[in-house]
PDB file of C-alpha atoms in Angstrom:
ATOM      1  CA  UNK F1217      23.768 -12.977 -12.540  1.00 39.00           C
ATOM      2  CA  UNK F1218      24.017  -9.857 -15.625  1.00 47.00           C
ATOM      3  CA  UNK F1219      25.296  -6.855 -14.899  1.00 43.00           C
ATOM      4  CA  UNK F1220      22.052  -5.381 -15.749  1.00 46.00           C
ATOM      5  CA  UNK F1221      19.868  -7.331 -13.586  1.00 45.00           C
ATOM      6  CA  UNK F1222      22.414  -6.334 -10.961  1.00 41.00           C
ATOM      7  CA  UNK F1223      22.364  -2.696 -12.226  1.00 48.00           C
ATOM      8  CA  UNK F1224      18.395  -2.392 -11.770  1.00 49.00           C
ATOM      9  CA  UNK F1225      18.167  -2.545  -8.170  1.00 44.00           C
ATOM     10  CA  UNK F1226      21.048   0.412  -8.184  1.00 47.00           C
ATOM     11  CA  UNK F1227      18.479   2.479  -9.742  1.00 48.00           C
ATOM     12  CA  UNK F1228      15.180   1.573  -8.593  1.00 47.00           C
ATOM     13  CA  UNK F1229      16.459   1.876  -4.765  1.00 44.00           C
ATOM     14  CA  UNK F1230      19.363   5.324  -4.963  1.00 41.00           C
ATOM     15  CA  UNK F1231      16.496   7.155  -3.749  1.00 38.00           C
ATOM     16  CA  UNK F1232      16.327   5.788   0.036  1.00 39.00           C
ATOM     17  CA  UNK F1233      20.260   6.058   0.435  1.00 35.00           C
ATOM     18  CA  UNK F1234      19.704   9.895   1.233  1.00 35.00           C
ATOM     19  CA  UNK F1235      17.746   9.076   4.332  1.00 33.00           C
ATOM     20  CA  UNK F1236      18.574  11.731   6.715  1.00 33.00           C
ATOM     21  CA  UNK F1237      19.139  14.062   2.934  1.00 31.00           C
ATOM     22  CA  UNK F1238      16.776  17.243   4.249  1.00 27.00           C
ATOM     23  CA  UNK F1239      16.312  20.004   1.301  1.00 25.00           C
ATOM     24  CA  UNK F1240      13.736  21.505   3.156  1.00 26.00           C
ATOM     25  CA  UNK F1241       9.755  21.493   4.407  1.00 25.00           C
ATOM     26  CA  UNK F1242       8.228  22.172   0.802  1.00 30.00           C
ATOM     27  CA  UNK F1243       4.697  21.287  -0.089  1.00 32.00           C
ATOM     28  CA  UNK F1244       4.323  18.324  -1.828  1.00 37.00           C
ATOM     29  CA  UNK F1245       1.584  20.445  -4.385  1.00 38.00           C
ATOM     30  CA  UNK F1246       3.928  21.798  -7.170  1.00 39.00           C
ATOM     31  CA  UNK F1247       2.430  23.225 -10.206  1.00 41.00           C
ATOM     32  CA  UNK F1248       4.773  23.278 -13.431  1.00 41.00           C
ATOM     33  CA  UNK F1249       6.243  26.430 -12.605  1.00 43.00           C
ATOM     34  CA  UNK F1250       7.690  24.480  -9.552  1.00 41.00           C
ATOM     35  CA  UNK F1251       8.550  21.667 -11.108  1.00 39.00           C
ATOM     36  CA  UNK F1252      10.782  22.891 -14.183  1.00 43.00           C
ATOM     37  CA  UNK F1253      12.518  24.942 -11.689  1.00 42.00           C
ATOM     38  CA  UNK F1254      12.983  22.188  -9.764  1.00 39.00           C
ATOM     39  CA  UNK F1255      15.468  20.786 -12.635  1.00 40.00           C
ATOM     40  CA  UNK F1256      17.237  24.056 -14.184  1.00 43.00           C
ATOM     41  CA  UNK F1257      20.490  22.783 -13.327  1.00 42.00           C
ATOM     42  CA  UNK F1258      20.584  19.575 -14.582  1.00 40.00           C
ATOM     43  CA  UNK F1259      22.558  18.853 -17.145  1.00 41.00           C
ATOM     44  CA  UNK F1260      21.071  17.758 -20.711  1.00 40.00           C
ATOM     45  CA  UNK F1261      17.088  18.208 -20.261  1.00 41.00           C
ATOM     46  CA  UNK F1262      14.889  17.408 -22.848  1.00 39.00           C
ATOM     47  CA  UNK F1263      10.790  18.369 -22.136  1.00 37.00           C
ATOM     48  CA  UNK F1264       8.245  15.763 -21.934  1.00 35.00           C
ATOM     49  CA  UNK F1265       4.558  15.369 -21.874  1.00 34.00           C
ATOM     50  CA  UNK F1266       2.039  15.625 -18.899  1.00 35.00           C
ATOM     51  CA  UNK F1267       2.313  11.874 -17.645  1.00 36.00           C
ATOM     52  CA  UNK F1268      -1.304  11.389 -15.432  1.00 38.00           C
ATOM     53  CA  UNK F1269      -2.482   7.427 -15.474  1.00 36.00           C
ATOM     54  CA  UNK F1270      -5.918   6.295 -14.754  1.00 36.00           C
ATOM     55  CA  UNK F1271      -6.720   4.084 -11.814  1.00 36.00           C
ATOM     56  CA  UNK F1272      -9.467   1.846 -11.874  1.00 39.00           C
ATOM     57  CA  UNK F1273     -10.297   1.548  -7.662  1.00 40.00           C
ATOM     58  CA  UNK F1274     -11.485  -2.095  -8.177  1.00 45.00           C
ATOM     59  CA  UNK F1275      -7.900  -2.687  -9.406  1.00 45.00           C
ATOM     60  CA  UNK F1276      -8.924  -4.616 -12.206  1.00 47.00           C
ATOM     61  CA  UNK F1277      -6.427  -5.616 -14.705  1.00 48.00           C
ATOM     62  CA  UNK F1278      -6.805  -2.296 -16.418  1.00 51.00           C
ATOM     63  CA  UNK F1279      -5.788  -2.757 -20.734  1.00 62.00           C
ATOM     64  CA  UNK F1280      -4.098  -6.453 -19.199  1.00 67.00           C
ATOM     65  CA  UNK F1281      -6.315  -9.672 -20.169  1.00 55.00           C
ATOM     66  CA  UNK F1282      -8.089 -10.800 -17.195  1.00 58.00           C
ATOM     67  CA  UNK F1283      -7.006 -14.325 -18.428  1.00 60.00           C
ATOM     68  CA  UNK F1284      -3.671 -13.416 -19.142  1.00 73.00           C
ATOM     69  CA  UNK F1285      -2.700 -11.725 -16.125  1.00 85.00           C
ATOM     70  CA  UNK F1286      -1.649 -12.193 -12.626  1.00 92.00           C
ATOM     71  CA  UNK F1287      -1.911 -10.116  -8.900  1.00 92.00           C
ATOM     72  CA  UNK F1288       0.750  -9.971  -6.669  1.00 93.00           C
ATOM     73  CA  UNK F1289      -1.314  -7.948  -3.551  1.00 92.00           C
ATOM     74  CA  UNK F1290       0.738  -7.870  -0.392  1.00 89.00           C
ATOM     75  CA  UNK F1291      -2.638  -5.280   1.332  1.00 88.00           C
ATOM     76  CA  UNK F1292      -0.655  -2.020   0.909  1.00 88.00           C
ATOM     77  CA  UNK F1293       0.085  -2.462  -2.877  1.00 91.00           C
ATOM     78  CA  UNK F1294      -1.920  -4.058  -5.630  1.00 93.00           C
ATOM     79  CA  UNK F1295      -0.215  -4.502  -9.295  1.00 92.00           C
ATOM     80  CA  UNK F1296      -1.077  -6.559 -12.176  1.00 93.00           C
ATOM     81  CA  UNK F1297       0.968  -7.893 -14.114  1.00 94.00           C
ATOM     82  CA  UNK F1298       0.819 -10.244 -17.816  1.00 93.00           C
ATOM     83  CA  UNK F1299       1.428 -14.275 -17.635  1.00 92.00           C
ATOM     84  CA  UNK F1300       5.046 -12.802 -19.745  1.00 92.00           C
ATOM     85  CA  UNK F1301       6.234 -10.986 -16.583  1.00 95.00           C
ATOM     86  CA  UNK F1302       7.113 -12.888 -13.098  1.00 94.00           C
ATOM     87  CA  UNK F1303       7.854 -11.919  -9.712  1.00 93.00           C
ATOM     88  CA  UNK F1304      11.282 -12.406  -9.236  1.00 91.00           C
ATOM     89  CA  UNK F1305      11.583 -10.229  -5.533  1.00 88.00           C
ATOM     90  CA  UNK F1306       8.938  -9.496  -2.689  1.00 88.00           C
ATOM     91  CA  UNK F1307       8.497  -7.897   0.656  1.00 82.00           C
ATOM     92  CA  UNK F1308      12.590  -8.111   1.249  1.00 78.00           C
ATOM     93  CA  UNK F1309      14.916  -5.800   2.701  1.00 76.00           C
ATOM     94  CA  UNK F1310      16.727  -3.019   0.330  1.00 71.00           C
ATOM     95  CA  UNK F1311      18.018  -1.062   3.866  1.00 74.00           C
ATOM     96  CA  UNK F1312      16.793  -0.225   7.075  1.00 73.00           C
ATOM     97  CA  UNK F1313      14.563   1.847   6.373  1.00 78.00           C
ATOM     98  CA  UNK F1314      13.733   0.692   2.645  1.00 79.00           C
ATOM     99  CA  UNK F1315      11.223  -2.258   1.367  1.00 82.00           C
ATOM    100  CA  UNK F1316      10.998  -3.807  -1.801  1.00 82.00           C
ATOM    101  CA  UNK F1317       7.481  -4.292  -1.903  1.00 87.00           C
ATOM    102  CA  UNK F1318       7.619  -6.298  -4.810  1.00 91.00           C
ATOM    103  CA  UNK F1319       9.862  -5.971  -8.422  1.00 91.00           C
ATOM    104  CA  UNK F1320       8.306  -7.557 -11.363  1.00 94.00           C
ATOM    105  CA  UNK F1321      10.173  -8.754 -14.434  1.00 93.00           C
ATOM    106  CA  UNK F1322       9.728 -10.009 -17.695  1.00 93.00           C
ATOM    107  CA  UNK F1323      10.576 -13.666 -17.507  1.00 92.00           C
ATOM    108  CA  UNK F1324      13.863 -14.792 -19.533  1.00 86.00           C
ATOM    109  CA  UNK F1325      13.728 -15.549 -22.850  1.00 82.00           C
ATOM    110  CA  UNK F1326      17.543 -16.000 -23.264  1.00 78.00           C
ATOM    111  CA  UNK F1327      21.035 -14.127 -22.687  1.00 72.00           C
ATOM    112  CA  UNK F1328      20.891 -11.492 -25.350  1.00 73.00           C
ATOM    113  CA  UNK F1329      17.436 -10.166 -24.146  1.00 77.00           C
ATOM    114  CA  UNK F1330      17.082  -7.274 -22.059  1.00 85.00           C
ATOM    115  CA  UNK F1331      14.429  -7.967 -19.165  1.00 90.00           C
ATOM    116  CA  UNK F1332      12.473  -5.326 -18.480  1.00 93.00           C
ATOM    117  CA  UNK F1333      11.208  -4.956 -14.419  1.00 93.00           C
ATOM    118  CA  UNK F1334       9.327  -2.539 -12.455  1.00 95.00           C
ATOM    119  CA  UNK F1335      10.341  -2.415  -8.768  1.00 92.00           C
ATOM    120  CA  UNK F1336       8.235  -1.336  -5.794  1.00 92.00           C
ATOM    121  CA  UNK F1337       9.937   0.307  -3.216  1.00 90.00           C
ATOM    122  CA  UNK F1338       8.196   1.828  -0.033  1.00 87.00           C
ATOM    123  CA  UNK F1339      10.325   4.083   2.364  1.00 85.00           C
ATOM    124  CA  UNK F1340       9.542   4.065   6.286  1.00 83.00           C
ATOM    125  CA  UNK F1341      10.178   7.966   5.964  1.00 82.00           C
ATOM    126  CA  UNK F1342       7.540  10.225   5.936  1.00 86.00           C
ATOM    127  CA  UNK F1343       9.604  12.623   3.815  1.00 85.00           C
ATOM    128  CA  UNK F1344       8.401  15.972   3.981  1.00 87.00           C
ATOM    129  CA  UNK F1345      10.367  17.622   0.534  1.00 90.00           C
ATOM    130  CA  UNK F1346       8.346  17.696  -2.400  1.00 93.00           C
ATOM    131  CA  UNK F1347       8.070  14.642  -4.925  1.00 94.00           C
ATOM    132  CA  UNK F1348      10.305  17.197  -7.770  1.00 94.00           C
ATOM    133  CA  UNK F1349      12.571  17.394  -5.124  1.00 93.00           C
ATOM    134  CA  UNK F1350      13.078  13.541  -4.288  1.00 93.00           C
ATOM    135  CA  UNK F1351      13.213  13.382  -7.913  1.00 93.00           C
ATOM    136  CA  UNK F1352      15.206  15.722  -8.682  1.00 93.00           C
ATOM    137  CA  UNK F1353      17.783  13.472  -5.645  1.00 91.00           C
ATOM    138  CA  UNK F1354      17.744   9.961  -7.145  1.00 90.00           C
ATOM    139  CA  UNK F1355      18.545  11.011  -9.919  1.00 92.00           C
ATOM    140  CA  UNK F1356      20.970  13.379  -9.017  1.00 91.00           C
ATOM    141  CA  UNK F1357      22.713  10.279  -7.063  1.00 89.00           C
ATOM    142  CA  UNK F1358      22.430   8.376 -10.019  1.00 89.00           C
ATOM    143  CA  UNK F1359      23.959  10.938 -12.572  1.00 89.00           C
ATOM    144  CA  UNK F1360      26.955  11.327  -9.424  1.00 90.00           C
ATOM    145  CA  UNK F1361      27.599   7.861  -9.043  1.00 86.00           C
ATOM    146  CA  UNK F1362      29.907   8.031 -12.709  1.00 87.00           C
ATOM    147  CA  UNK F1363      26.720   6.483 -15.279  1.00 87.00           C
ATOM    148  CA  UNK F1364      26.343   8.558 -18.644  1.00 92.00           C
ATOM    149  CA  UNK F1365      22.463  10.255 -17.734  1.00 92.00           C
ATOM    150  CA  UNK F1366      20.343  12.147 -19.504  1.00 95.00           C
ATOM    151  CA  UNK F1367      17.244  13.465 -18.119  1.00 95.00           C
ATOM    152  CA  UNK F1368      14.499  14.662 -20.241  1.00 95.00           C
ATOM    153  CA  UNK F1369      12.194  15.837 -17.892  1.00 95.00           C
ATOM    154  CA  UNK F1370       9.934  15.589 -14.355  1.00 96.00           C
ATOM    155  CA  UNK F1371       6.796  15.798 -14.603  1.00 95.00           C
ATOM    156  CA  UNK F1372       4.119  15.936 -11.584  1.00 95.00           C
ATOM    157  CA  UNK F1373       1.748  12.391 -11.426  1.00 94.00           C
ATOM    158  CA  UNK F1374      -1.285  10.533 -10.262  1.00 93.00           C
ATOM    159  CA  UNK F1375      -0.846   7.239  -9.409  1.00 91.00           C
ATOM    160  CA  UNK F1376      -2.448   4.157  -7.393  1.00 87.00           C
ATOM    161  CA  UNK F1377      -4.974   7.096  -6.218  1.00 88.00           C
ATOM    162  CA  UNK F1378      -1.407   9.614  -4.983  1.00 93.00           C
ATOM    163  CA  UNK F1379      -0.602  12.470  -6.850  1.00 94.00           C
ATOM    164  CA  UNK F1380       3.737  12.576  -7.005  1.00 95.00           C
ATOM    165  CA  UNK F1381       6.319  13.393  -9.944  1.00 96.00           C
ATOM    166  CA  UNK F1382       7.620  11.263 -12.568  1.00 95.00           C
ATOM    167  CA  UNK F1383      11.113  11.537 -13.948  1.00 95.00           C
ATOM    168  CA  UNK F1384      12.198  10.058 -17.189  1.00 96.00           C
ATOM    169  CA  UNK F1385      15.546   9.533 -18.637  1.00 95.00           C
ATOM    170  CA  UNK F1386      17.875   7.711 -20.183  1.00 95.00           C
ATOM    171  CA  UNK F1387      21.148   6.043 -18.464  1.00 93.00           C
ATOM    172  CA  UNK F1388      23.762   4.878 -20.884  1.00 92.00           C
ATOM    173  CA  UNK F1389      26.157   2.015 -19.525  1.00 86.00           C
ATOM    174  CA  UNK F1390      29.056   1.709 -22.298  1.00 84.00           C
ATOM    175  CA  UNK F1391      27.071   2.440 -25.202  1.00 87.00           C
ATOM    176  CA  UNK F1392      23.977   0.235 -24.246  1.00 88.00           C
ATOM    177  CA  UNK F1393      20.639   2.330 -22.865  1.00 93.00           C
ATOM    178  CA  UNK F1394      18.326   1.938 -20.297  1.00 93.00           C
ATOM    179  CA  UNK F1395      15.308   4.091 -20.203  1.00 95.00           C
ATOM    180  CA  UNK F1396      13.774   5.066 -16.646  1.00 94.00           C
ATOM    181  CA  UNK F1397      10.929   6.008 -15.361  1.00 96.00           C
ATOM    182  CA  UNK F1398      10.651   6.685 -11.715  1.00 95.00           C
ATOM    183  CA  UNK F1399       7.569   7.387 -10.120  1.00 96.00           C
ATOM    184  CA  UNK F1400       7.744   8.954  -6.945  1.00 94.00           C
ATOM    185  CA  UNK F1401       4.184   9.591  -4.599  1.00 95.00           C
ATOM    186  CA  UNK F1402       3.101  10.982  -1.462  1.00 94.00           C
ATOM    187  CA  UNK F1403      -0.111   9.251   1.100  1.00 92.00           C
ATOM    188  CA  UNK F1404      -1.697  11.768   2.589  1.00 91.00           C
ATOM    189  CA  UNK F1405       0.865  10.835   5.983  1.00 91.00           C
ATOM    190  CA  UNK F1406       3.373  11.434   3.286  1.00 91.00           C
ATOM    191  CA  UNK F1407       4.552   7.555   3.328  1.00 90.00           C
ATOM    192  CA  UNK F1408       6.687   7.710   0.872  1.00 92.00           C
ATOM    193  CA  UNK F1409       6.700   5.077  -2.059  1.00 92.00           C
ATOM    194  CA  UNK F1410       9.301   4.580  -5.586  1.00 93.00           C
ATOM    195  CA  UNK F1411       7.930   2.347  -8.162  1.00 94.00           C
ATOM    196  CA  UNK F1412      10.649   2.142 -10.905  1.00 94.00           C
ATOM    197  CA  UNK F1413      10.389   1.049 -14.747  1.00 95.00           C
ATOM    198  CA  UNK F1414      13.274   0.080 -16.550  1.00 94.00           C
ATOM    199  CA  UNK F1415      13.413  -0.368 -20.010  1.00 94.00           C
ATOM    200  CA  UNK F1416      15.811  -1.016 -23.096  1.00 93.00           C
ATOM    201  CA  UNK F1417      15.585   2.338 -24.726  1.00 94.00           C
ATOM    202  CA  UNK F1418      16.296   0.358 -28.307  1.00 92.00           C
ATOM    203  CA  UNK F1419      13.270  -1.230 -27.976  1.00 91.00           C
ATOM    204  CA  UNK F1420      11.018   1.551 -25.900  1.00 93.00           C
ATOM    205  CA  UNK F1421       7.848   1.321 -27.547  1.00 90.00           C
ATOM    206  CA  UNK F1422       7.032  -2.619 -27.494  1.00 90.00           C
ATOM    207  CA  UNK F1423       8.229  -2.508 -23.740  1.00 93.00           C
ATOM    208  CA  UNK F1424       6.219   0.656 -22.806  1.00 93.00           C
ATOM    209  CA  UNK F1425       2.990   0.048 -23.665  1.00 93.00           C
ATOM    210  CA  UNK F1426       3.542  -2.911 -21.425  1.00 93.00           C
ATOM    211  CA  UNK F1427       4.772  -1.021 -18.460  1.00 95.00           C
ATOM    212  CA  UNK F1428       2.015   1.632 -18.905  1.00 93.00           C
ATOM    213  CA  UNK F1429      -0.333  -1.374 -18.898  1.00 92.00           C
ATOM    214  CA  UNK F1430       0.754  -2.075 -15.658  1.00 94.00           C
ATOM    215  CA  UNK F1431       1.391   1.114 -14.132  1.00 94.00           C
ATOM    216  CA  UNK F1432      -2.167   1.855 -15.361  1.00 89.00           C
ATOM    217  CA  UNK F1433      -3.412  -1.074 -12.899  1.00 88.00           C
ATOM    218  CA  UNK F1434      -1.699  -0.070  -9.344  1.00 93.00           C
ATOM    219  CA  UNK F1435      -3.775  -0.059  -6.441  1.00 93.00           C
ATOM    220  CA  UNK F1436      -1.698   2.101  -3.227  1.00 92.00           C
ATOM    221  CA  UNK F1437      -4.192   1.330  -0.233  1.00 90.00           C
TER     222      UNK F1437
END
């Protein structure tokens, strides 16, 4: 198993290692001012454009060709992905309070190409904190682990029919850069779901297009 594959689980699941950490009972209806305030104390912040995904309520394959895509649906989340990707883990326990609903990854090519992947993690906890605060906690935990990180920004988003926040940041591991898009969204009952896309920074444009197509088609039931 490559060091990059191991790291993906670490980055995607790190938020819920702090399940007992409380920041207060903030409203989750954050506007741009609240979100920007939540990241003022972070290092190396670069503003990014607003992220607002468009969801097809019938869980169609979005921009993915129906003849060239597969579907994962466990009754809680529906996600389409291209045939060049595969499910590498599903319905697996990450911690006592969290479940990796699914992890999809580009199929193995060779020993040198990084395999972009998307993780969906569900928490049993009903987090009262705003999603922007949860995104900040998640990023800070990655940063505090000793990894070299650069936060690009935290913005509001709408994903899978749920409102939330998306943090974009870069992780540098021995001069190898991973580009992370971590969406944290809540259902009406405060059930928290984290969708993390981990991409190769040097091949970002191509990999982000595919990742966006997958994320655009997600439905959260």
